[in-house]
Amino acid sequence: MVKEKILVIGASGQIGVELTLALRKLYGNANVVASDLREQNPLLEGTGPYVSLDVMNKEMLHVQVIRQNITQIYLLAAILSATGEKNPNLAWHLNMQGLLNVLDIAREEKLTKVYWPSSIAVFGPTSPKQHCPQQTVIEPITVYGISKYAGEFWCNYFFQRYGVDVRSLRYPGLISYKSAPGGGTTDYAVEIYHEALEEKKYECFLSEDTYLPMMYMPDAIRATLELMEAPAEKISIRTSYNVAGMSFSPKEIAASIQKNIPDFSISYKPDYRQNIANSWPQSIDATVAANDWGWKPEFDLDKMTVDMLENLRK
Ligand code: NAD
Ligand code: SER
């Protein structure tokens, strides 16, 4: 049996911190190497090895993979939807070349597995709004969505042509308290909890009735690990799996917070992110993930709100 050694790229980000900690629990601290362009997140300090690494520097990445005897890569470095619209060239370049560098090295070094997340941002205004299915019309309008959709096909290509066992999830907007989000359209659903505790009010950059697919981080981490642990023959989707958690609007998350902080108030000032949000589905159908490897979310809105507020208060 291969002794797995994992490299997490983008480990200081919103998902990276929690995924690295979860992988370290599963594989042992020394067997999960965290890496990022920026400094190590304080929550990772003392929990395992860390290297400073730019995924765009293929040579250095390759050296690290060989030097550290890496067998699996989790690639999380990317520019998200809102930041991507401010610098489309940079977003395309990082999101595409970063993935191609990793896939090439995975092929050359015969890595056992690669994880790379896609997003609900692959869907566009012509996709179904409710329970958006795995296979449907996909016409993204953001550079982020275009890069994710192209990336899905690169993953499929490397699997079909070279046998690289690369797996992927189309994450919904992710909500967490450990590490700050990195420039997405769904970031409001994290900011709102911080502001509710600190200011008792929040000005939302999306309108009150903007429903989006969302997921609490513990569900997202579990989905990732379940996908990666599933036997290869259970993986029928080699582009990226739809996964679903919950769907809510700013008005509904505010109401959920008010159940715990009655004097919290929300106001609305939609900006350029409204257009991005309007182009995405409101909810996702994850039947294929459920059938293939048993996906089932645990958190709904109110359960998440209680947990978020409790942990942020700490
Ligand atoms: P994030 O912005 O919080 O973290 C990304 C990390 O990558 C950052 O720490 C950043 O410093 C690092 N990075 C950037 N450029 C790099 C480079 N050249 N080399 C090495 N590291 C670099 O993002 P996140 O929210 O943790 O997202 C991780 C992945 O999940 C991304 O692919 C994102 O598209 C996807 N995703 C996230 C969400 C979400 O709601 N957070 C939803 C859908 C998909
Ligand atoms: N949360 C992400 C974003 O808003 C979705 O991929 O960009």
mmCIF file of C-alpha atoms and ligand atoms in Angstrom:
data_model
loop_
_atom_site.group_PDB
_atom_site.id
_atom_site.type_symbol
_atom_site.label_atom_id
_atom_site.label_comp_id
_atom_site.label_asym_id
_atom_site.label_seq_id
_atom_site.Cartn_x
_atom_site.Cartn_y
_atom_site.Cartn_z
ATOM 1 C CA MET A 1 0.000 0.000 0.000
ATOM 2 C CA VAL A 2 1.273 3.511 -0.897
ATOM 3 C CA LYS A 3 2.085 5.716 2.090
ATOM 4 C CA GLU A 4 0.235 8.890 1.173
ATOM 5 C CA LYS A 5 1.914 12.303 1.489
ATOM 6 C CA ILE A 6 -0.315 15.236 0.652
ATOM 7 C CA LEU A 7 0.479 18.743 -0.591
ATOM 8 C CA VAL A 8 -2.226 21.379 -0.036
ATOM 9 C CA ILE A 9 -1.736 24.420 -2.299
ATOM 10 C CA GLY A 10 -3.565 27.533 -1.087
ATOM 11 C CA ALA A 11 -3.587 26.217 2.492
ATOM 12 C CA SER A 12 -3.886 29.653 4.120
ATOM 13 C CA GLY A 13 -7.235 30.395 2.470
ATOM 14 C CA GLN A 14 -10.834 29.975 3.622
ATOM 15 C CA ILE A 15 -11.038 26.284 2.733
ATOM 16 C CA GLY A 16 -7.316 25.533 2.911
ATOM 17 C CA VAL A 17 -6.963 26.051 6.650
ATOM 18 C CA GLU A 18 -9.817 23.729 7.601
ATOM 19 C CA LEU A 19 -9.069 21.144 4.929
ATOM 20 C CA THR A 20 -5.398 20.983 5.958
ATOM 21 C CA LEU A 21 -6.363 20.464 9.600
ATOM 22 C CA ALA A 22 -8.876 17.754 8.631
ATOM 23 C CA LEU A 23 -6.349 15.994 6.384
ATOM 24 C CA ARG A 24 -3.748 16.114 9.164
ATOM 25 C CA LYS A 25 -6.204 14.386 11.490
ATOM 26 C CA LEU A 26 -6.759 11.681 8.882
ATOM 27 C CA TYR A 27 -3.226 11.152 7.540
ATOM 28 C CA GLY A 28 -1.023 12.400 10.393
ATOM 29 C CA ASN A 29 0.453 15.884 10.805
ATOM 30 C CA ALA A 30 3.793 15.127 9.159
ATOM 31 C CA ASN A 31 2.113 13.665 6.062
ATOM 32 C CA VAL A 32 0.234 16.819 5.057
ATOM 33 C CA VAL A 33 2.387 19.667 3.744
ATOM 34 C CA ALA A 34 0.619 23.035 3.754
ATOM 35 C CA SER A 35 1.700 25.605 1.158
ATOM 36 C CA ASP A 36 0.667 29.063 0.038
ATOM 37 C CA LEU A 37 1.906 32.217 -1.625
ATOM 38 C CA ARG A 38 1.153 34.188 1.526
ATOM 39 C CA GLU A 39 2.353 33.513 5.049
ATOM 40 C CA GLN A 40 1.097 30.562 7.027
ATOM 41 C CA ASN A 41 -2.301 31.047 8.645
ATOM 42 C CA PRO A 42 -1.837 31.215 12.455
ATOM 43 C CA LEU A 43 -4.275 28.316 12.910
ATOM 44 C CA LEU A 44 -1.871 26.046 11.028
ATOM 45 C CA GLU A 45 1.222 27.036 13.015
ATOM 46 C CA GLY A 46 2.717 24.114 14.902
ATOM 47 C CA THR A 47 0.330 21.589 13.355
ATOM 48 C CA GLY A 48 2.608 20.330 10.552
ATOM 49 C CA PRO A 49 5.010 21.229 7.751
ATOM 50 C CA TYR A 50 4.589 24.447 5.767
ATOM 51 C CA VAL A 51 6.346 25.608 2.571
ATOM 52 C CA SER A 52 6.069 28.904 0.748
ATOM 53 C CA LEU A 53 5.088 28.096 -2.821
ATOM 54 C CA ASP A 54 3.746 29.764 -5.980
ATOM 55 C CA VAL A 55 1.648 27.342 -8.015
ATOM 56 C CA MET A 56 2.514 29.372 -11.124
ATOM 57 C CA ASN A 57 6.184 28.419 -10.742
ATOM 58 C CA LYS A 58 5.949 24.921 -12.198
ATOM 59 C CA GLU A 59 9.614 24.126 -11.742
ATOM 60 C CA MET A 60 9.611 24.936 -8.031
ATOM 61 C CA LEU A 61 6.332 23.102 -7.571
ATOM 62 C CA HIS A 62 7.809 20.049 -9.284
ATOM 63 C CA VAL A 63 10.902 20.224 -7.060
ATOM 64 C CA GLN A 64 8.743 20.322 -3.921
ATOM 65 C CA VAL A 65 6.646 17.373 -5.099
ATOM 66 C CA ILE A 66 9.783 15.272 -5.626
ATOM 67 C CA ARG A 67 11.654 16.536 -2.559
ATOM 68 C CA GLN A 68 8.720 15.922 -0.210
ATOM 69 C CA ASN A 69 7.713 12.578 -1.800
ATOM 70 C CA ILE A 70 4.229 13.956 -2.477
ATOM 71 C CA THR A 71 1.616 11.407 -3.631
ATOM 72 C CA GLN A 72 -1.533 13.607 -3.618
ATOM 73 C CA ILE A 73 -2.205 17.296 -4.312
ATOM 74 C CA TYR A 74 -5.171 19.379 -3.159
ATOM 75 C CA LEU A 75 -5.141 22.532 -5.303
ATOM 76 C CA LEU A 76 -7.071 25.391 -3.679
ATOM 77 C CA ALA A 77 -5.210 28.438 -5.033
ATOM 78 C CA ALA A 78 -7.570 30.484 -7.211
ATOM 79 C CA ILE A 79 -9.085 33.915 -7.711
ATOM 80 C CA LEU A 80 -12.790 33.898 -6.866
ATOM 81 C CA SER A 81 -15.772 35.417 -8.650
ATOM 82 C CA ALA A 82 -15.879 39.010 -7.379
ATOM 83 C CA THR A 83 -12.104 39.599 -7.404
ATOM 84 C CA GLY A 84 -11.933 37.882 -10.795
ATOM 85 C CA GLU A 85 -14.226 40.486 -12.371
ATOM 86 C CA LYS A 86 -11.776 43.203 -11.251
ATOM 87 C CA ASN A 87 -8.834 41.489 -12.940
ATOM 88 C CA PRO A 88 -10.085 38.972 -15.518
ATOM 89 C CA ASN A 89 -6.644 38.291 -17.049
ATOM 90 C CA LEU A 90 -5.071 37.466 -13.723
ATOM 91 C CA ALA A 91 -8.023 35.252 -12.735
ATOM 92 C CA TRP A 92 -7.890 33.316 -15.992
ATOM 93 C CA HIS A 93 -4.117 32.958 -15.821
ATOM 94 C CA LEU A 94 -3.950 31.706 -12.213
ATOM 95 C CA ASN A 95 -7.059 29.538 -12.352
ATOM 96 C CA MET A 96 -6.012 27.827 -15.607
ATOM 97 C CA GLN A 97 -2.217 27.681 -15.476
ATOM 98 C CA GLY A 98 -2.180 26.700 -11.803
ATOM 99 C CA LEU A 99 -4.419 23.723 -12.597
ATOM 100 C CA LEU A 100 -2.459 22.723 -15.714
ATOM 101 C CA ASN A 101 0.826 22.841 -13.760
ATOM 102 C CA VAL A 102 -0.613 20.509 -11.131
ATOM 103 C CA LEU A 103 -2.188 18.118 -13.644
ATOM 104 C CA ASP A 104 1.050 17.892 -15.656
ATOM 105 C CA ILE A 105 3.107 17.127 -12.565
ATOM 106 C CA ALA A 106 0.492 14.613 -11.377
ATOM 107 C CA ARG A 107 0.816 12.802 -14.717
ATOM 108 C CA GLU A 108 4.621 12.896 -14.749
ATOM 109 C CA GLU A 109 5.049 11.834 -11.134
ATOM 110 C CA LYS A 110 2.129 9.354 -11.249
ATOM 111 C CA LEU A 111 0.439 10.887 -8.199
ATOM 112 C CA THR A 112 -2.265 8.689 -6.718
ATOM 113 C CA LYS A 113 -4.933 11.459 -6.533
ATOM 114 C CA VAL A 114 -5.551 15.146 -7.185
ATOM 115 C CA TYR A 115 -8.339 17.310 -5.736
ATOM 116 C CA TRP A 116 -9.415 20.537 -7.425
ATOM 117 C CA PRO A 117 -12.649 22.395 -6.608
ATOM 118 C CA SER A 118 -14.986 23.832 -9.182
ATOM 119 C CA SER A 119 -17.957 26.023 -8.287
ATOM 120 C CA ILE A 120 -21.648 26.708 -8.814
ATOM 121 C CA ALA A 121 -20.222 29.670 -10.777
ATOM 122 C CA VAL A 122 -19.954 27.374 -13.830
ATOM 123 C CA PHE A 123 -23.708 27.847 -14.226
ATOM 124 C CA GLY A 124 -25.070 30.916 -15.977
ATOM 125 C CA PRO A 125 -28.352 32.708 -16.642
ATOM 126 C CA THR A 126 -29.545 29.983 -19.039
ATOM 127 C CA SER A 127 -29.115 27.186 -16.467
ATOM 128 C CA PRO A 128 -32.204 26.116 -14.456
ATOM 129 C CA LYS A 129 -32.652 28.312 -11.368
ATOM 130 C CA GLN A 130 -34.115 25.652 -9.088
ATOM 131 C CA HIS A 131 -32.468 22.295 -8.319
ATOM 132 C CA CYS A 132 -29.961 22.886 -11.093
ATOM 133 C CA PRO A 133 -29.002 19.412 -12.332
ATOM 134 C CA GLN A 134 -25.552 17.880 -12.850
ATOM 135 C CA GLN A 135 -25.839 17.960 -16.627
ATOM 136 C CA THR A 136 -27.585 21.001 -18.087
ATOM 137 C CA VAL A 137 -27.080 24.158 -20.129
ATOM 138 C CA ILE A 138 -23.875 25.778 -18.831
ATOM 139 C CA GLU A 139 -23.076 29.304 -20.074
ATOM 140 C CA PRO A 140 -21.137 31.173 -17.340
ATOM 141 C CA ILE A 141 -20.856 34.975 -17.532
ATOM 142 C CA THR A 142 -17.918 35.556 -15.153
ATOM 143 C CA VAL A 143 -14.255 34.901 -15.908
ATOM 144 C CA TYR A 144 -14.219 32.809 -12.730
ATOM 145 C CA GLY A 145 -17.086 30.635 -14.016
ATOM 146 C CA ILE A 146 -15.467 30.298 -17.441
ATOM 147 C CA SER A 147 -12.167 29.240 -15.843
ATOM 148 C CA LYS A 148 -13.910 26.705 -13.611
ATOM 149 C CA TYR A 149 -15.858 25.191 -16.499
ATOM 150 C CA ALA A 150 -12.725 24.954 -18.664
ATOM 151 C CA GLY A 151 -10.886 23.485 -15.652
ATOM 152 C CA GLU A 152 -13.541 20.785 -15.279
ATOM 153 C CA PHE A 153 -12.881 19.658 -18.831
ATOM 154 C CA TRP A 154 -9.116 19.668 -18.282
ATOM 155 C CA CYS A 155 -9.655 17.384 -15.284
ATOM 156 C CA ASN A 156 -11.781 15.061 -17.380
ATOM 157 C CA TYR A 157 -9.181 15.157 -20.171
ATOM 158 C CA PHE A 158 -6.302 14.226 -17.866
ATOM 159 C CA PHE A 159 -8.352 11.388 -16.402
ATOM 160 C CA GLN A 160 -9.495 10.005 -19.765
ATOM 161 C CA ARG A 161 -6.195 10.458 -21.592
ATOM 162 C CA TYR A 162 -3.556 9.890 -18.893
ATOM 163 C CA GLY A 163 -5.444 8.136 -16.113
ATOM 164 C CA VAL A 164 -4.812 10.937 -13.568
ATOM 165 C CA ASP A 165 -7.270 10.280 -10.711
ATOM 166 C CA VAL A 166 -8.429 13.878 -10.357
ATOM 167 C CA ARG A 167 -11.685 14.523 -8.477
ATOM 168 C CA SER A 168 -13.743 17.652 -8.086
ATOM 169 C CA LEU A 169 -16.776 19.244 -6.406
ATOM 170 C CA ARG A 170 -18.767 22.264 -7.529
ATOM 171 C CA TYR A 171 -18.863 23.953 -4.118
ATOM 172 C CA PRO A 172 -21.737 26.313 -3.345
ATOM 173 C CA GLY A 173 -20.944 29.501 -1.363
ATOM 174 C CA LEU A 174 -19.060 28.388 1.741
ATOM 175 C CA ILE A 175 -19.672 29.790 5.220
ATOM 176 C CA SER A 176 -17.070 29.427 7.952
ATOM 177 C CA TYR A 177 -15.659 31.120 11.060
ATOM 178 C CA LYS A 178 -12.003 29.986 11.116
ATOM 179 C CA SER A 179 -10.532 31.707 8.070
ATOM 180 C CA ALA A 180 -11.859 34.718 6.132
ATOM 181 C CA PRO A 181 -13.328 34.294 2.633
ATOM 182 C CA GLY A 182 -11.211 35.396 -0.320
ATOM 183 C CA GLY A 183 -13.282 37.647 -2.619
ATOM 184 C CA GLY A 184 -16.413 35.774 -3.667
ATOM 185 C CA THR A 185 -19.987 36.857 -4.334
ATOM 186 C CA THR A 186 -21.228 34.710 -1.450
ATOM 187 C CA ASP A 187 -18.874 36.329 1.116
ATOM 188 C CA TYR A 188 -21.765 38.372 2.534
ATOM 189 C CA ALA A 189 -23.024 35.246 4.278
ATOM 190 C CA VAL A 190 -19.812 35.156 6.339
ATOM 191 C CA GLU A 191 -19.454 38.920 6.917
ATOM 192 C CA ILE A 192 -23.014 39.150 8.207
ATOM 193 C CA TYR A 193 -22.246 36.968 11.252
ATOM 194 C CA HIS A 194 -19.175 39.027 12.189
ATOM 195 C CA GLU A 195 -21.086 42.305 11.838
ATOM 196 C CA ALA A 196 -24.088 40.937 13.727
ATOM 197 C CA LEU A 197 -21.881 40.256 16.746
ATOM 198 C CA GLU A 198 -19.735 43.380 16.495
ATOM 199 C CA GLU A 199 -22.167 46.055 15.208
ATOM 200 C CA LYS A 200 -25.642 44.497 15.478
ATOM 201 C CA LYS A 201 -26.248 45.698 11.900
ATOM 202 C CA TYR A 202 -25.100 44.792 8.398
ATOM 203 C CA GLU A 203 -25.310 46.463 4.986
ATOM 204 C CA CYS A 204 -25.622 43.696 2.401
ATOM 205 C CA PHE A 205 -24.194 44.001 -1.120
ATOM 206 C CA LEU A 206 -26.931 41.711 -2.497
ATOM 207 C CA SER A 207 -30.675 42.424 -2.517
ATOM 208 C CA GLU A 208 -32.910 40.877 0.139
ATOM 209 C CA ASP A 209 -34.432 38.196 -2.102
ATOM 210 C CA THR A 210 -31.238 36.912 -3.768
ATOM 211 C CA TYR A 211 -31.327 33.165 -3.170
ATOM 212 C CA LEU A 212 -28.046 31.296 -3.638
ATOM 213 C CA PRO A 213 -26.804 27.754 -2.979
ATOM 214 C CA MET A 214 -24.716 27.706 0.216
ATOM 215 C CA MET A 215 -22.967 25.203 2.455
ATOM 216 C CA TYR A 216 -21.481 25.274 5.957
ATOM 217 C CA MET A 217 -17.770 24.492 6.021
ATOM 218 C CA PRO A 218 -17.994 21.261 8.081
ATOM 219 C CA ASP A 219 -20.270 19.837 5.359
ATOM 220 C CA ALA A 220 -17.884 21.039 2.624
ATOM 221 C CA ILE A 221 -14.867 19.433 4.313
ATOM 222 C CA ARG A 222 -16.773 16.186 4.830
ATOM 223 C CA ALA A 223 -17.954 16.178 1.200
ATOM 224 C CA THR A 224 -14.364 16.666 0.041
ATOM 225 C CA LEU A 225 -12.994 13.858 2.189
ATOM 226 C CA GLU A 226 -15.859 11.506 1.282
ATOM 227 C CA LEU A 227 -15.295 12.125 -2.424
ATOM 228 C CA MET A 228 -11.545 11.599 -2.099
ATOM 229 C CA GLU A 229 -11.940 8.427 -0.008
ATOM 230 C CA ALA A 230 -14.537 6.863 -2.338
ATOM 231 C CA PRO A 231 -13.357 3.892 -4.438
ATOM 232 C CA ALA A 232 -12.445 5.012 -7.973
ATOM 233 C CA GLU A 233 -15.165 2.831 -9.514
ATOM 234 C CA LYS A 234 -17.824 4.890 -7.672
ATOM 235 C CA ILE A 235 -16.717 8.105 -9.382
ATOM 236 C CA SER A 236 -18.843 8.461 -12.512
ATOM 237 C CA ILE A 237 -18.274 12.220 -12.898
ATOM 238 C CA ARG A 238 -14.783 13.217 -13.938
ATOM 239 C CA THR A 239 -15.604 16.858 -14.619
ATOM 240 C CA SER A 240 -17.027 17.996 -11.259
ATOM 241 C CA TYR A 241 -19.874 16.902 -8.967
ATOM 242 C CA ASN A 242 -22.810 19.099 -7.980
ATOM 243 C CA VAL A 243 -23.036 19.124 -4.172
ATOM 244 C CA ALA A 244 -25.843 20.773 -2.224
ATOM 245 C CA GLY A 245 -26.156 22.121 1.286
ATOM 246 C CA MET A 246 -28.861 24.769 1.657
ATOM 247 C CA SER A 247 -30.351 27.710 -0.209
ATOM 248 C CA PHE A 248 -31.259 31.047 1.401
ATOM 249 C CA SER A 249 -31.538 34.782 0.742
ATOM 250 C CA PRO A 250 -30.009 37.693 2.706
ATOM 251 C CA LYS A 251 -33.448 38.310 4.240
ATOM 252 C CA GLU A 252 -33.629 34.724 5.471
ATOM 253 C CA ILE A 253 -30.121 34.627 6.959
ATOM 254 C CA ALA A 254 -30.901 37.919 8.724
ATOM 255 C CA ALA A 255 -34.095 36.385 10.165
ATOM 256 C CA SER A 256 -32.112 33.367 11.321
ATOM 257 C CA ILE A 257 -29.601 35.653 13.089
ATOM 258 C CA GLN A 258 -32.462 37.662 14.665
ATOM 259 C CA LYS A 259 -33.665 34.470 16.380
ATOM 260 C CA ASN A 260 -30.363 34.636 18.329
ATOM 261 C CA ILE A 261 -29.676 38.415 18.310
ATOM 262 C CA PRO A 262 -33.142 40.072 18.297
ATOM 263 C CA ASP A 263 -31.853 43.653 17.834
ATOM 264 C CA PHE A 264 -29.797 42.796 14.720
ATOM 265 C CA SER A 265 -30.837 44.756 11.619
ATOM 266 C CA ILE A 266 -29.965 44.484 7.945
ATOM 267 C CA SER A 267 -30.032 47.016 5.084
ATOM 268 C CA TYR A 268 -29.358 46.467 1.395
ATOM 269 C CA LYS A 269 -27.070 48.241 -1.065
ATOM 270 C CA PRO A 270 -26.559 45.940 -4.070
ATOM 271 C CA ASP A 271 -23.347 46.473 -6.057
ATOM 272 C CA TYR A 272 -21.669 44.785 -9.069
ATOM 273 C CA ARG A 273 -21.873 41.428 -7.284
ATOM 274 C CA GLN A 274 -25.674 41.438 -7.674
ATOM 275 C CA ASN A 275 -25.274 40.787 -11.391
ATOM 276 C CA ILE A 276 -23.008 37.804 -10.710
ATOM 277 C CA ALA A 277 -25.434 36.396 -8.124
ATOM 278 C CA ASN A 278 -28.390 36.853 -10.505
ATOM 279 C CA SER A 279 -26.630 34.682 -13.084
ATOM 280 C CA TRP A 280 -26.281 31.667 -10.732
ATOM 281 C CA PRO A 281 -28.872 29.036 -9.804
ATOM 282 C CA GLN A 282 -30.766 29.448 -6.543
ATOM 283 C CA SER A 283 -30.477 25.794 -5.584
ATOM 284 C CA ILE A 284 -28.556 22.726 -6.731
ATOM 285 C CA ASP A 285 -29.531 19.127 -7.377
ATOM 286 C CA ALA A 286 -26.921 16.740 -5.979
ATOM 287 C CA THR A 287 -28.603 13.430 -6.811
ATOM 288 C CA VAL A 288 -25.588 12.097 -8.715
ATOM 289 C CA ALA A 289 -23.224 12.737 -5.782
ATOM 290 C CA ALA A 290 -25.785 11.122 -3.439
ATOM 291 C CA ASN A 291 -26.088 8.031 -5.652
ATOM 292 C CA ASP A 292 -22.371 7.663 -6.434
ATOM 293 C CA TRP A 293 -20.735 8.195 -3.038
ATOM 294 C CA GLY A 294 -23.589 8.897 -0.629
ATOM 295 C CA TRP A 295 -23.513 12.691 -0.282
ATOM 296 C CA LYS A 296 -25.902 14.060 2.376
ATOM 297 C CA PRO A 297 -25.601 17.504 4.040
ATOM 298 C CA GLU A 298 -26.026 17.863 7.804
ATOM 299 C CA PHE A 299 -26.445 21.604 8.317
ATOM 300 C CA ASP A 300 -29.479 23.753 7.537
ATOM 301 C CA LEU A 301 -29.586 27.537 7.973
ATOM 302 C CA ASP A 302 -30.670 27.699 11.628
ATOM 303 C CA LYS A 303 -28.297 24.953 12.754
ATOM 304 C CA MET A 304 -25.438 26.758 10.997
ATOM 305 C CA THR A 305 -26.388 30.118 12.536
ATOM 306 C CA VAL A 306 -26.282 28.735 16.082
ATOM 307 C CA ASP A 307 -22.899 27.100 15.440
ATOM 308 C CA MET A 308 -21.411 30.169 13.696
ATOM 309 C CA LEU A 309 -22.461 32.567 16.469
ATOM 310 C CA GLU A 310 -21.332 30.226 19.224
ATOM 311 C CA ASN A 311 -17.883 29.805 17.656
ATOM 312 C CA LEU A 312 -17.427 33.468 16.742
ATOM 313 C CA ARG A 313 -18.316 34.463 20.317
ATOM 314 C CA LYS A 314 -15.447 32.271 21.529
HETATM 315 P P1 NAD B 1 -9.174 31.779 -0.779
HETATM 316 O O1 NAD B 1 -9.009 32.959 -1.660
HETATM 317 O O2 NAD B 1 -9.657 31.961 0.600
HETATM 318 O O3 NAD B 1 -7.793 30.965 -0.700
HETATM 319 C C1 NAD B 1 -6.974 30.776 -1.812
HETATM 320 C C2 NAD B 1 -5.552 30.709 -1.317
HETATM 321 O O4 NAD B 1 -4.695 30.526 -2.455
HETATM 322 C C3 NAD B 1 -5.083 32.000 -0.620
HETATM 323 O O5 NAD B 1 -4.560 31.710 0.670
HETATM 324 C C4 NAD B 1 -4.024 32.565 -1.545
HETATM 325 O O6 NAD B 1 -2.953 33.210 -0.880
HETATM 326 C C5 NAD B 1 -3.531 31.304 -2.246
HETATM 327 N N1 NAD B 1 -2.906 31.598 -3.541
HETATM 328 C C6 NAD B 1 -3.259 32.538 -4.443
HETATM 329 N N2 NAD B 1 -2.417 32.535 -5.482
HETATM 330 C C7 NAD B 1 -1.515 31.558 -5.239
HETATM 331 C C8 NAD B 1 -0.396 31.067 -5.956
HETATM 332 N N3 NAD B 1 -0.029 31.603 -7.124
HETATM 333 N N4 NAD B 1 0.313 30.038 -5.425
HETATM 334 C C9 NAD B 1 -0.039 29.505 -4.218
HETATM 335 N N5 NAD B 1 -1.081 29.950 -3.491
HETATM 336 C C10 NAD B 1 -1.803 30.954 -3.997
HETATM 337 O O7 NAD B 1 -10.107 30.751 -1.573
HETATM 338 P P2 NAD B 1 -11.032 29.599 -0.966
HETATM 339 O O8 NAD B 1 -12.354 30.178 -0.695
HETATM 340 O O9 NAD B 1 -10.327 28.875 0.096
HETATM 341 O O10 NAD B 1 -11.204 28.697 -2.261
HETATM 342 C C11 NAD B 1 -10.407 27.556 -2.504
HETATM 343 C C12 NAD B 1 -10.898 26.897 -3.779
HETATM 344 O O11 NAD B 1 -12.272 26.551 -3.641
HETATM 345 C C13 NAD B 1 -10.826 27.795 -5.019
HETATM 346 O O12 NAD B 1 -10.533 27.017 -6.140
HETATM 347 C C14 NAD B 1 -12.226 28.328 -5.140
HETATM 348 O O13 NAD B 1 -12.543 28.679 -6.462
HETATM 349 C C15 NAD B 1 -13.028 27.135 -4.686
HETATM 350 N N6 NAD B 1 -14.365 27.510 -4.223
HETATM 351 C C16 NAD B 1 -14.529 28.249 -3.093
HETATM 352 C C17 NAD B 1 -15.810 28.613 -2.681
HETATM 353 C C18 NAD B 1 -16.049 29.408 -1.445
HETATM 354 O O14 NAD B 1 -17.190 29.799 -1.169
HETATM 355 N N7 NAD B 1 -15.021 29.700 -0.636
HETATM 356 C C19 NAD B 1 -16.913 28.190 -3.428
HETATM 357 C C20 NAD B 1 -16.713 27.476 -4.596
HETATM 358 C C21 NAD B 1 -15.433 27.109 -4.970
HETATM 359 N N1 SER B 2 -18.173 31.454 -3.153
HETATM 360 C C1 SER B 2 -17.666 31.503 -4.477
HETATM 361 C C2 SER B 2 -17.768 32.883 -5.043
HETATM 362 O O1 SER B 2 -18.671 33.596 -4.649
HETATM 363 C C3 SER B 2 -18.410 30.552 -5.365
HETATM 364 O O2 SER B 2 -17.492 29.892 -6.133
HETATM 365 O O3 SER B 2 -16.976 33.228 -5.866
#
